CSV table of C-alpha atoms in Angstrom, one decimal:
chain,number,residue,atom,x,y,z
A,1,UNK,CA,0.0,0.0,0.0
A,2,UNK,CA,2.4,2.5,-1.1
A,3,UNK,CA,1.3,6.4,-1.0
A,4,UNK,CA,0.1,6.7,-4.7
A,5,UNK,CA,-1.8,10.6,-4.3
A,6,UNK,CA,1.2,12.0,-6.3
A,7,UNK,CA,0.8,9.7,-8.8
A,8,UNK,CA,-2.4,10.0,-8.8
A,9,UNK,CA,-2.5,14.1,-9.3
A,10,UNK,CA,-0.1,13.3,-12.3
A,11,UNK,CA,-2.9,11.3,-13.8
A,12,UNK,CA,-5.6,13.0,-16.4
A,13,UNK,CA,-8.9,13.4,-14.3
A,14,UNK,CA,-12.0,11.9,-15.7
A,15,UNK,CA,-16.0,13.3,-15.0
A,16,UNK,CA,-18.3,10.9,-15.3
A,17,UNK,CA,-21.5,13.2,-16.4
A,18,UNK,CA,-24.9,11.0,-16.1
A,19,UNK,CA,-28.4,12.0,-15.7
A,20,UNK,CA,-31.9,10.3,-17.2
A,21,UNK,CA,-32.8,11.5,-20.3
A,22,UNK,CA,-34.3,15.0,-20.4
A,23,UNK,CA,-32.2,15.7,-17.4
A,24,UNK,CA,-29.6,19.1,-18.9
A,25,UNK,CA,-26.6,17.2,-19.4
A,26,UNK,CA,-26.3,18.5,-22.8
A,27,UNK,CA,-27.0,21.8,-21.9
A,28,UNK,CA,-24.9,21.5,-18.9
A,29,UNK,CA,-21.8,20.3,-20.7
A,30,UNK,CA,-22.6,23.3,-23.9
A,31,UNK,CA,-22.2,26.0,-20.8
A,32,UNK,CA,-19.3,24.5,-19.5
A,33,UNK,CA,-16.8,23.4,-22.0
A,34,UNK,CA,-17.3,27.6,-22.7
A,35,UNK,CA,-15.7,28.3,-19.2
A,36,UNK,CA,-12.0,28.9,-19.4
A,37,UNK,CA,-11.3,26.5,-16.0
A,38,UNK,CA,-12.4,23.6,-19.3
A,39,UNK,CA,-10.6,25.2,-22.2
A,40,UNK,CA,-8.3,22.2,-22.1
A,41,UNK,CA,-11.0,19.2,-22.0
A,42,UNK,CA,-11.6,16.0,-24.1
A,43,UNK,CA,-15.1,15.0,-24.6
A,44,UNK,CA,-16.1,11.5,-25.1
A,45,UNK,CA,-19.9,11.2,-25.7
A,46,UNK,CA,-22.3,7.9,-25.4
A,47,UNK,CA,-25.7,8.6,-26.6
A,48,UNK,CA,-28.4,7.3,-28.4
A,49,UNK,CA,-29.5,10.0,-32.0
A,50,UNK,CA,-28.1,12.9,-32.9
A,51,UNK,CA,-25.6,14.1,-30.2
A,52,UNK,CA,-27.2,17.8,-29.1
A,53,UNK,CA,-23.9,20.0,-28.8
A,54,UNK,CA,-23.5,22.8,-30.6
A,55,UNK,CA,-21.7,22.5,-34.0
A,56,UNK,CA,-19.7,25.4,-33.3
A,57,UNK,CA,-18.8,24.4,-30.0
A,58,UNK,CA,-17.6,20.8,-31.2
A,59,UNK,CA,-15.7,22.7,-33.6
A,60,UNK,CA,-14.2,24.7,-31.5
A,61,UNK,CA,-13.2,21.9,-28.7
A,62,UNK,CA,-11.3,20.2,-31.6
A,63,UNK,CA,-12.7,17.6,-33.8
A,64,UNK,CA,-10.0,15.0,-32.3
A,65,UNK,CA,-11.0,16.3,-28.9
A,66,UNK,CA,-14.8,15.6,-29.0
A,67,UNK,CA,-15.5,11.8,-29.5
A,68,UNK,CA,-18.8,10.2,-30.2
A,69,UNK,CA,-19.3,6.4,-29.2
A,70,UNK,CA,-22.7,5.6,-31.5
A,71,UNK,CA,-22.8,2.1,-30.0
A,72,UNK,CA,-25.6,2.7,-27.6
A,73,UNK,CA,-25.3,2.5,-23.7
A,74,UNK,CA,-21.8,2.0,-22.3
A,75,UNK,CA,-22.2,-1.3,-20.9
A,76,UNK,CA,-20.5,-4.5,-21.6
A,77,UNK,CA,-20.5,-4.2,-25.1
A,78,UNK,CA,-18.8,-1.2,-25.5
A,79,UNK,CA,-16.5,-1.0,-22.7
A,80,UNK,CA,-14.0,-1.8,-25.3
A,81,UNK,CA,-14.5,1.2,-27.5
A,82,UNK,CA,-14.5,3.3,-24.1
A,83,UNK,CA,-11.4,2.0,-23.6
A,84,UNK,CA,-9.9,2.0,-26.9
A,85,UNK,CA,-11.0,5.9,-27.5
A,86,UNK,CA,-9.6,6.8,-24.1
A,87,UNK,CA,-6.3,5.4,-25.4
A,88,UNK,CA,-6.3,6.9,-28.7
A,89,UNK,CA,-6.9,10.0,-27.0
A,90,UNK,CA,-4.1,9.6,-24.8
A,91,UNK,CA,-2.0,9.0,-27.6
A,92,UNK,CA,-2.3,11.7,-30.0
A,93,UNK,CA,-1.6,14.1,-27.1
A,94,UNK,CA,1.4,12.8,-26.2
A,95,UNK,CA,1.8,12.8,-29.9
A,96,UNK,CA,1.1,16.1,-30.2
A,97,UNK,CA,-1.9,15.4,-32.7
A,98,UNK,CA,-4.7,17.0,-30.6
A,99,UNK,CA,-4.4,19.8,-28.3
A,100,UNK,CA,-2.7,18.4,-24.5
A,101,UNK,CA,-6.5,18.2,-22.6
A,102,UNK,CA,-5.4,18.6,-19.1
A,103,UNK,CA,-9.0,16.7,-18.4
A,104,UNK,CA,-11.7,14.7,-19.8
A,105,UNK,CA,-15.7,14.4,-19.2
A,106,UNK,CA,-17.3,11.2,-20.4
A,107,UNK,CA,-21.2,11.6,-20.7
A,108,UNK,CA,-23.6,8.3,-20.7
A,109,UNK,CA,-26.8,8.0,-22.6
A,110,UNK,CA,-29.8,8.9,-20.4
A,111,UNK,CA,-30.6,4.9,-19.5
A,112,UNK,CA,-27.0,4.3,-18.4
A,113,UNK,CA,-25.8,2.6,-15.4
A,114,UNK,CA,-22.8,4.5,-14.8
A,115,UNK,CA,-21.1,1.2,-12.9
A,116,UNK,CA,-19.6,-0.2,-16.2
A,117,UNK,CA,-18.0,2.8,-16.7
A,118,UNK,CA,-16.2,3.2,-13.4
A,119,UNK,CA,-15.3,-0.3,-13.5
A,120,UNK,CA,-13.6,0.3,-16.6
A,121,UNK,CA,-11.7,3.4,-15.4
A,122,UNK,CA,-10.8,1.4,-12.3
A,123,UNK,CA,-9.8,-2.0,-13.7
A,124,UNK,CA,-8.3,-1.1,-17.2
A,125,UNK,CA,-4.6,-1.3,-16.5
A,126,UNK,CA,-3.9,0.8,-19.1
A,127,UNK,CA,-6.3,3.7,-18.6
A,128,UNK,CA,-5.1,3.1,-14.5
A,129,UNK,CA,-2.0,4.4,-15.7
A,130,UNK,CA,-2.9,7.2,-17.4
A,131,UNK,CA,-6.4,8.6,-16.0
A,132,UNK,CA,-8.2,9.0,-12.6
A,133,UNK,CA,-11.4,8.7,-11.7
A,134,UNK,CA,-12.1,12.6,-10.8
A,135,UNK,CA,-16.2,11.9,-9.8
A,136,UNK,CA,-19.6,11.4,-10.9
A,137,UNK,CA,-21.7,14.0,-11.5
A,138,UNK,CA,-25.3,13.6,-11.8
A,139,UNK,CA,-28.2,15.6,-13.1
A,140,UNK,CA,-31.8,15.8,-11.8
A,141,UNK,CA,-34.8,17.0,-13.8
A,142,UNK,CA,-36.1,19.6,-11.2
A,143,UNK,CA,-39.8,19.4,-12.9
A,144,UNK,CA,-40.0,15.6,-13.6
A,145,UNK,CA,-37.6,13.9,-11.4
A,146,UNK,CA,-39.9,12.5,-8.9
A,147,UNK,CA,-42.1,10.6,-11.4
A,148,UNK,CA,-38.5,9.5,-13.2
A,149,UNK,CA,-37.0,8.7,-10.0
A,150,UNK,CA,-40.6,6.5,-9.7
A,151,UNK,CA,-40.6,4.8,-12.9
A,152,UNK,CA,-36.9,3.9,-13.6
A,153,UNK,CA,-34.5,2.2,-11.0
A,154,UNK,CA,-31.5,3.2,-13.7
A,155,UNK,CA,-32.2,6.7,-12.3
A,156,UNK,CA,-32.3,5.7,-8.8
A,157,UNK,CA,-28.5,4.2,-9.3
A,158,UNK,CA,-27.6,7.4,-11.2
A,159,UNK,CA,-28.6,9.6,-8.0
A,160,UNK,CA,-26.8,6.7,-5.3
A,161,UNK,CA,-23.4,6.7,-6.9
A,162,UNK,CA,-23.5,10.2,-7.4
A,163,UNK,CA,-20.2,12.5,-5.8
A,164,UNK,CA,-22.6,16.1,-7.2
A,165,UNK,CA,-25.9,16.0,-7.7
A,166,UNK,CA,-27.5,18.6,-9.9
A,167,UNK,CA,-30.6,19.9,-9.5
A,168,UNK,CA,-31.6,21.2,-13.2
A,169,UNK,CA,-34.6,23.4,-14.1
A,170,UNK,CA,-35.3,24.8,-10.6
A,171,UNK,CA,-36.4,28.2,-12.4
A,172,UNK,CA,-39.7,26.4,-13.5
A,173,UNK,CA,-40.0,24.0,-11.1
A,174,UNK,CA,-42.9,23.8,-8.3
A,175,UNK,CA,-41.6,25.3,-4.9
A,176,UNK,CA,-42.8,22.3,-2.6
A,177,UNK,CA,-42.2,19.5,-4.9
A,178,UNK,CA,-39.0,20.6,-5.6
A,179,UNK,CA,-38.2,21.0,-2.1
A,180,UNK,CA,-39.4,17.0,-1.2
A,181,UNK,CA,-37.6,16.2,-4.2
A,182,UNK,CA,-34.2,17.7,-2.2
A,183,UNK,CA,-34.8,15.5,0.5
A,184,UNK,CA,-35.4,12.4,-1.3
A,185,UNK,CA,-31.7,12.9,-2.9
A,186,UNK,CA,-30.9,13.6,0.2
A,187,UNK,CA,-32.0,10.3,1.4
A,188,UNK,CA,-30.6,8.1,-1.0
A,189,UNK,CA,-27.4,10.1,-1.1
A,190,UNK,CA,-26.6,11.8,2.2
A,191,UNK,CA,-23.0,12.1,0.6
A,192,UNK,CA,-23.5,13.9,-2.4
A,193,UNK,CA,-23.8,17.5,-2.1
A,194,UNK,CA,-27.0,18.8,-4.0
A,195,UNK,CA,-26.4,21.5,-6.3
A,196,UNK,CA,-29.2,23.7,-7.8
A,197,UNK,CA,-28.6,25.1,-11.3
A,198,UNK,CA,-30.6,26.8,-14.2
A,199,UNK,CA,-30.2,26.5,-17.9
A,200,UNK,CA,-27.3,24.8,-17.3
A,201,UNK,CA,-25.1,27.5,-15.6
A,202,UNK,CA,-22.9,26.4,-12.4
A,203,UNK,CA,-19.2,27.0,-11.8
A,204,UNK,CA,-17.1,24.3,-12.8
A,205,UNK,CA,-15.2,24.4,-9.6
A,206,UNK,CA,-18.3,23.1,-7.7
A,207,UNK,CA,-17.8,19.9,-9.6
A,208,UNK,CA,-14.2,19.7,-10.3
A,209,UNK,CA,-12.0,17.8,-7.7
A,210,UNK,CA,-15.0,15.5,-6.3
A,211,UNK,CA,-12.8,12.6,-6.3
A,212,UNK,CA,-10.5,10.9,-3.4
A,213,UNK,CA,-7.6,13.7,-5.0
A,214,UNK,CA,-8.7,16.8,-4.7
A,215,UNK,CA,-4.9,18.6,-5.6
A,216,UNK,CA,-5.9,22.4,-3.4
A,217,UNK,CA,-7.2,20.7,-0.1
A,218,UNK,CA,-6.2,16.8,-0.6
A,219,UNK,CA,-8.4,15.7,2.7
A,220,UNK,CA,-11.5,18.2,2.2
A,221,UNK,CA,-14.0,16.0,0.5
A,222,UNK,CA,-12.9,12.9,2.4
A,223,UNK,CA,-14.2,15.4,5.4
A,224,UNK,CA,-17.5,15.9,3.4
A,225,UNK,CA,-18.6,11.9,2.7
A,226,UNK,CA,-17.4,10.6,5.8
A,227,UNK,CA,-19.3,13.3,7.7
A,228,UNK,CA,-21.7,10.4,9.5
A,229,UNK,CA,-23.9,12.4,11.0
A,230,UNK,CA,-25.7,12.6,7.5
A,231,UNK,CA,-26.2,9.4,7.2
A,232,UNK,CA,-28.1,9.2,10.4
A,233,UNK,CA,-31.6,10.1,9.1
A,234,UNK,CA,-31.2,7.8,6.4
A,235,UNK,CA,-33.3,4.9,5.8
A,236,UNK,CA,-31.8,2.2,8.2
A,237,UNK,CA,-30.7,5.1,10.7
A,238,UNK,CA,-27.0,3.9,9.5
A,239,UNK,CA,-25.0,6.0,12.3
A,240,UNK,CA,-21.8,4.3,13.7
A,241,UNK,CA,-23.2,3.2,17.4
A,242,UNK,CA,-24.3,0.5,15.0
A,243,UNK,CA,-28.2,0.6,16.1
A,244,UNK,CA,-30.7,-0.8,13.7
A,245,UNK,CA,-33.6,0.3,14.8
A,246,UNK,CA,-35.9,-1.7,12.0
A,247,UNK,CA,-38.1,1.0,10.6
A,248,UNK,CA,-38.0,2.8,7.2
A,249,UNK,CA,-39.6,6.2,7.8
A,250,UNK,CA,-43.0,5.1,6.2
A,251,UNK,CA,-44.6,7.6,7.8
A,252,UNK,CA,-48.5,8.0,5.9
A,253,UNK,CA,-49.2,11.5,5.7
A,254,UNK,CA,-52.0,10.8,3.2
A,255,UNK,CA,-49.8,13.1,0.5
A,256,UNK,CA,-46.7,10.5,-1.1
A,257,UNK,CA,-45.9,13.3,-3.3
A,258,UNK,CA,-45.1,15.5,-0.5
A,259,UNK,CA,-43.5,12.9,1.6
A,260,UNK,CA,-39.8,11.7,0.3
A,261,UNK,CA,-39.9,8.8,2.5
A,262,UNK,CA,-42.9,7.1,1.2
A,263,UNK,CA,-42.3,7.6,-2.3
A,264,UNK,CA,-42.0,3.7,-4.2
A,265,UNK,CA,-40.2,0.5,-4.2
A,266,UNK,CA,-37.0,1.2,-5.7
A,267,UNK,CA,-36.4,4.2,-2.9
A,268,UNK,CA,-36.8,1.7,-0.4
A,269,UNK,CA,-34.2,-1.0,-1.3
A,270,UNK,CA,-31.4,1.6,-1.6
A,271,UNK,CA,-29.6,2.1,2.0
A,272,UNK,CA,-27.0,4.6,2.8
A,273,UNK,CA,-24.8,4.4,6.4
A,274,UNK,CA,-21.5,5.0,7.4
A,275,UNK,CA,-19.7,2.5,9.9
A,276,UNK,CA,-17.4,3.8,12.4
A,277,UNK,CA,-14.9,1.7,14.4
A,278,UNK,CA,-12.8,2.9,16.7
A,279,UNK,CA,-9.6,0.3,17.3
A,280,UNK,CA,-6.9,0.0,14.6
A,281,UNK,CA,-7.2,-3.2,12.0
A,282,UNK,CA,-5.1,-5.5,10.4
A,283,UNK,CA,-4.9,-4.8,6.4
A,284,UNK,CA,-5.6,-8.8,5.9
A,285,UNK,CA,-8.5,-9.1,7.5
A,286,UNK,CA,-10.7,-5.9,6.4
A,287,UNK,CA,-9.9,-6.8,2.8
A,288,UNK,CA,-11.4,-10.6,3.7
A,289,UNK,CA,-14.6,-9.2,5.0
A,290,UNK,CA,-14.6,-7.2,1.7
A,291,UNK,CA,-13.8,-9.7,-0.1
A,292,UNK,CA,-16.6,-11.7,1.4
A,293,UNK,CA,-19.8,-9.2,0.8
A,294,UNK,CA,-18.2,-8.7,-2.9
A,295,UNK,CA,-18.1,-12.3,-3.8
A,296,UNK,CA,-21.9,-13.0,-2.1
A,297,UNK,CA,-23.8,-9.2,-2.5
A,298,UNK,CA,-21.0,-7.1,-5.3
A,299,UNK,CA,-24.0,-6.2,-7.6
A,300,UNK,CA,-25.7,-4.7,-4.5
A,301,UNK,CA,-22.5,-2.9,-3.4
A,302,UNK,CA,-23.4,0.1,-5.3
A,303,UNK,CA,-20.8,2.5,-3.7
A,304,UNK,CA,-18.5,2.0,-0.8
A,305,UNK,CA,-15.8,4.9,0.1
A,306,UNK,CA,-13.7,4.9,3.4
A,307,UNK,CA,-10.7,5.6,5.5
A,308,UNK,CA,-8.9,3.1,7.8
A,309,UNK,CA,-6.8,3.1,10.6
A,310,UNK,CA,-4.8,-0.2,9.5
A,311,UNK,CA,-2.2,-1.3,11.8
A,312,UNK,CA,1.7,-0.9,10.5
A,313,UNK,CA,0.8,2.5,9.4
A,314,UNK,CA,0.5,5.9,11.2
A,315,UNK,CA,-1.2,6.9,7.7
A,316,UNK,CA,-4.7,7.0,6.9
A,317,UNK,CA,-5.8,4.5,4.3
A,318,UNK,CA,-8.3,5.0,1.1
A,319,UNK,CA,-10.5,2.7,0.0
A,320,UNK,CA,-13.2,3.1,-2.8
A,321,UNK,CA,-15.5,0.5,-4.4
A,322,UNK,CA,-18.1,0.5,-7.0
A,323,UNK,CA,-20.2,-3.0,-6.6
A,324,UNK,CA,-17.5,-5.7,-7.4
A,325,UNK,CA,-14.2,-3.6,-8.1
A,326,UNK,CA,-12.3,-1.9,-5.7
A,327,UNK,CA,-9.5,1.0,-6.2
A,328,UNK,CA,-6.2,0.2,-5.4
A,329,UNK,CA,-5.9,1.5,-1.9
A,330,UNK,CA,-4.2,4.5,-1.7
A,331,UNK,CA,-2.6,6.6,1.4
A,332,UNK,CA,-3.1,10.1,2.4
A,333,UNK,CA,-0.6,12.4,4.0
A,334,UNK,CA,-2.1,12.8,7.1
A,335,UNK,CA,-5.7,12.4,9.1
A,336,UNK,CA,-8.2,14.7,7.7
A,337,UNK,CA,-9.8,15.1,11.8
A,338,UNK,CA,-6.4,15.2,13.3
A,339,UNK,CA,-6.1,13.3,16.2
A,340,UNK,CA,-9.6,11.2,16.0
A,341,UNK,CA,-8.0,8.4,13.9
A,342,UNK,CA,-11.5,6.5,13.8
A,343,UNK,CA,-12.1,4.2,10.6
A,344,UNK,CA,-15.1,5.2,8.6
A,345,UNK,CA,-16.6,3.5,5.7
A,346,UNK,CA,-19.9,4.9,3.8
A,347,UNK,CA,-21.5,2.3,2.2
A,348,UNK,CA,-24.5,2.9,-0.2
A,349,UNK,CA,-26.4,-0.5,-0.7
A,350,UNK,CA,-29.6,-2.1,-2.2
A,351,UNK,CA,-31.5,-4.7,-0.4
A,352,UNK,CA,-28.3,-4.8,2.2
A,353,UNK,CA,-29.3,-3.8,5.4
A,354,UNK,CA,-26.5,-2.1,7.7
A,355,UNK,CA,-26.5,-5.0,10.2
A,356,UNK,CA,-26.2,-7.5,7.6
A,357,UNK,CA,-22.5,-6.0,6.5
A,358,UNK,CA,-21.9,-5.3,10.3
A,359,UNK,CA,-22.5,-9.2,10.9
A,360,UNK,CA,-20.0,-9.7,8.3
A,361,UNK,CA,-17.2,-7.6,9.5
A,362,UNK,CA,-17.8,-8.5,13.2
A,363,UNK,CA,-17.3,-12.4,12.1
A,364,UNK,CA,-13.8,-11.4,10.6
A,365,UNK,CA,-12.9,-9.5,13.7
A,366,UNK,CA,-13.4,-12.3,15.7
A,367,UNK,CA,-11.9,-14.4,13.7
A,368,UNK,CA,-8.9,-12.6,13.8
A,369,UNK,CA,-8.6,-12.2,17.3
A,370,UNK,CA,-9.4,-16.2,18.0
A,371,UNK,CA,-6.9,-16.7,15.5
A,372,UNK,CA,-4.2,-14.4,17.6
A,373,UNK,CA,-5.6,-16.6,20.9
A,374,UNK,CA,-4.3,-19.5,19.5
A,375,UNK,CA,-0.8,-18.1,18.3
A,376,UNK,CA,-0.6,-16.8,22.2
A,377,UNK,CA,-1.1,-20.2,23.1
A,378,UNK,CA,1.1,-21.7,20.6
A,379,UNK,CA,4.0,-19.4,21.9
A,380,UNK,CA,3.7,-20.5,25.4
């Protein structure tokens, strides 16, 4: 577990720009490759028809810069030409064929699950080496969210994996549905900060730098999503005394479309918690119990992110998982809460209660310690 955050930094950072058709990514990504802070940015984009950017605006961005995979939804079947474009790319700017991007955004058809993608981005040895994962930055339709949020579980994942979420449209949106809206985000993602935007305007530096390496303040958004007390109204009250108190906020106020927590089935079967604990553990055994709820629930590990306190280092480790694939784990310089050294992991989850993954991790604990019994007893 070397420190790898400088080689990280050195990497080119990818945004991963999702949202459900009809959402404003188009008009999001039009406003923002015109802001100098994106002057030097590839585009690679997946969509089904005619791609919406402005001609004028592709031309300007460089024709080698501005990629269009036509294959449909970046899922198995394309991962290859995802990968094969990002190393193309790569290529011709060290080539000196396109102009040196210093960044790239990679935008998924409205019906994407944005896993594939970060699976390829983590796993692809090649694109490892030369790109980072920067964030995932999703947009919400302000007017119709709700009833998209209802209707298609794809959107529900979109929201859950989220780093930014972008509240499009709010200028015509209703007040009080916008506002339940908010909070329903807010329950599936306690994480994600919640960003309101109209007509696609936002500064860039609100979404730049959501990732594990943010190069200004290297420890800031480690602060944000591991900040557990937002994850303690969440559905399965997921704070780190480790209480499960068995109840979903169902509350029946006779008005669902007011009430975020008693809005439909796919709402329910996403959970969001953070896990505290407070003694120092052995490298081995956390990546065991991983191990174990990857191989048994992985698909249902939508999004885990943490920091340990692993013994035989006085440096905090990074962890970050997207169902079955896991970063490399990486080190940071120092503790982003000084002297509390407490291990924190936020896990976002469907159909996985909190105590189910705490079962898991306390087996592997104890295994561990019966397991340093026994070589006590053996050394006497």
């Amino acid at each position: 577990m070397s420190n790898t955050q400088t080689a990280a930094e050195e990497r080119i950072p990818v945004t991963v720009l999702t949202g459900f058709l009809g959402s404003g990514k188009t008009t999001l990504l039009n406003k923002l490759l015109r802001r100098p802070e994106l002057a030097d940015t590839a585009v690679i984009i997946n969509e089904f028809g005619e791609i919406g950017l402005d001609h004028l605006l592709v031309e300007k961005s460089n024709d080698e810069g501005m990629v269009t995979l036509n294959s449909g939804c970046l899922c198995c079947t394309v991962r290859g030409d995802l990968v094969r474009t990002m190393s193309e790319l790569f290529l011709k700017r060290a080539k000196g064929e396109v102009t040196p991007f210093k960044r790239m955004v990679v935008e998924t058809t409205g019906l994407a699950d944005p896993a594939p993608i970060l699976h390829t981005l983590m796993t692809d040895p090649l694109l490892a080496s030369r790109y980072r994962l920067d964030g995932v930055v999703t947009t919400v339709d302000g007017v119709n969210g709700a009833s998209t949020l209802d209707n298609h579980e794809e959107a529900i994942k979109q929201a859950a994996v989220a780093d930014r979420l972008l509240l499009t449209k709010v200028d015509i949106a209703d007040a009080a549905k916008l506002d339940a809206l908010k909070h329903r985000l807010q329950h599936l993602n306690p994480g994600a900060s919640a960003i309101s935007i109209s007509d696609g305007e936002i500064d860039p530096d609100a979404i730049l730098n959501a990732g594990l390496y943010n190069p200004d303040s290297k420890t800031a958004d480690v602060k944000r999503w591991l900040h557990e007390e937002a994850y303690e109204g969440s559905h399965d009250h997921g704070h780190h005394h480790g209480h499960d108190h068995g109840h979903e906020h169902k509350h029946e106020h006779g008005h669902a479309e007011q009430d975020p927590h008693n809005v439909n089935r796919h709402d329910d079967r996403i959970k969001a918690f953070c896990m505290t604990f407070d003694e120092p553990m052995s490298w081995a055994t956390v990546a065991a119990a991983f191990d174990a709820l990857v191989t048994y629930r992985g698909p249902d590990l939508l999004r885990m992110k943490g920091i340990l306190n692993v013994k035989d280092t006085d440096k905090p480790v990074v962890i970050h998982g997207v169902q079955h694939v896991f970063h490399p784990p990486a080190t940071l310089d120092a503790w982003p809460e000084g002297d509390d050294r407490k291990s924190r992991v936020v896990f976002i989850t469907r159909d996985i209660a909190e105590s189910t993954i705490r079962k898991v991790f306390a087996s592997f604990f104890e295994a561990e310690k019966k397991g340093w019994g026994q070589e006590q007893q053996q050394q006497q």
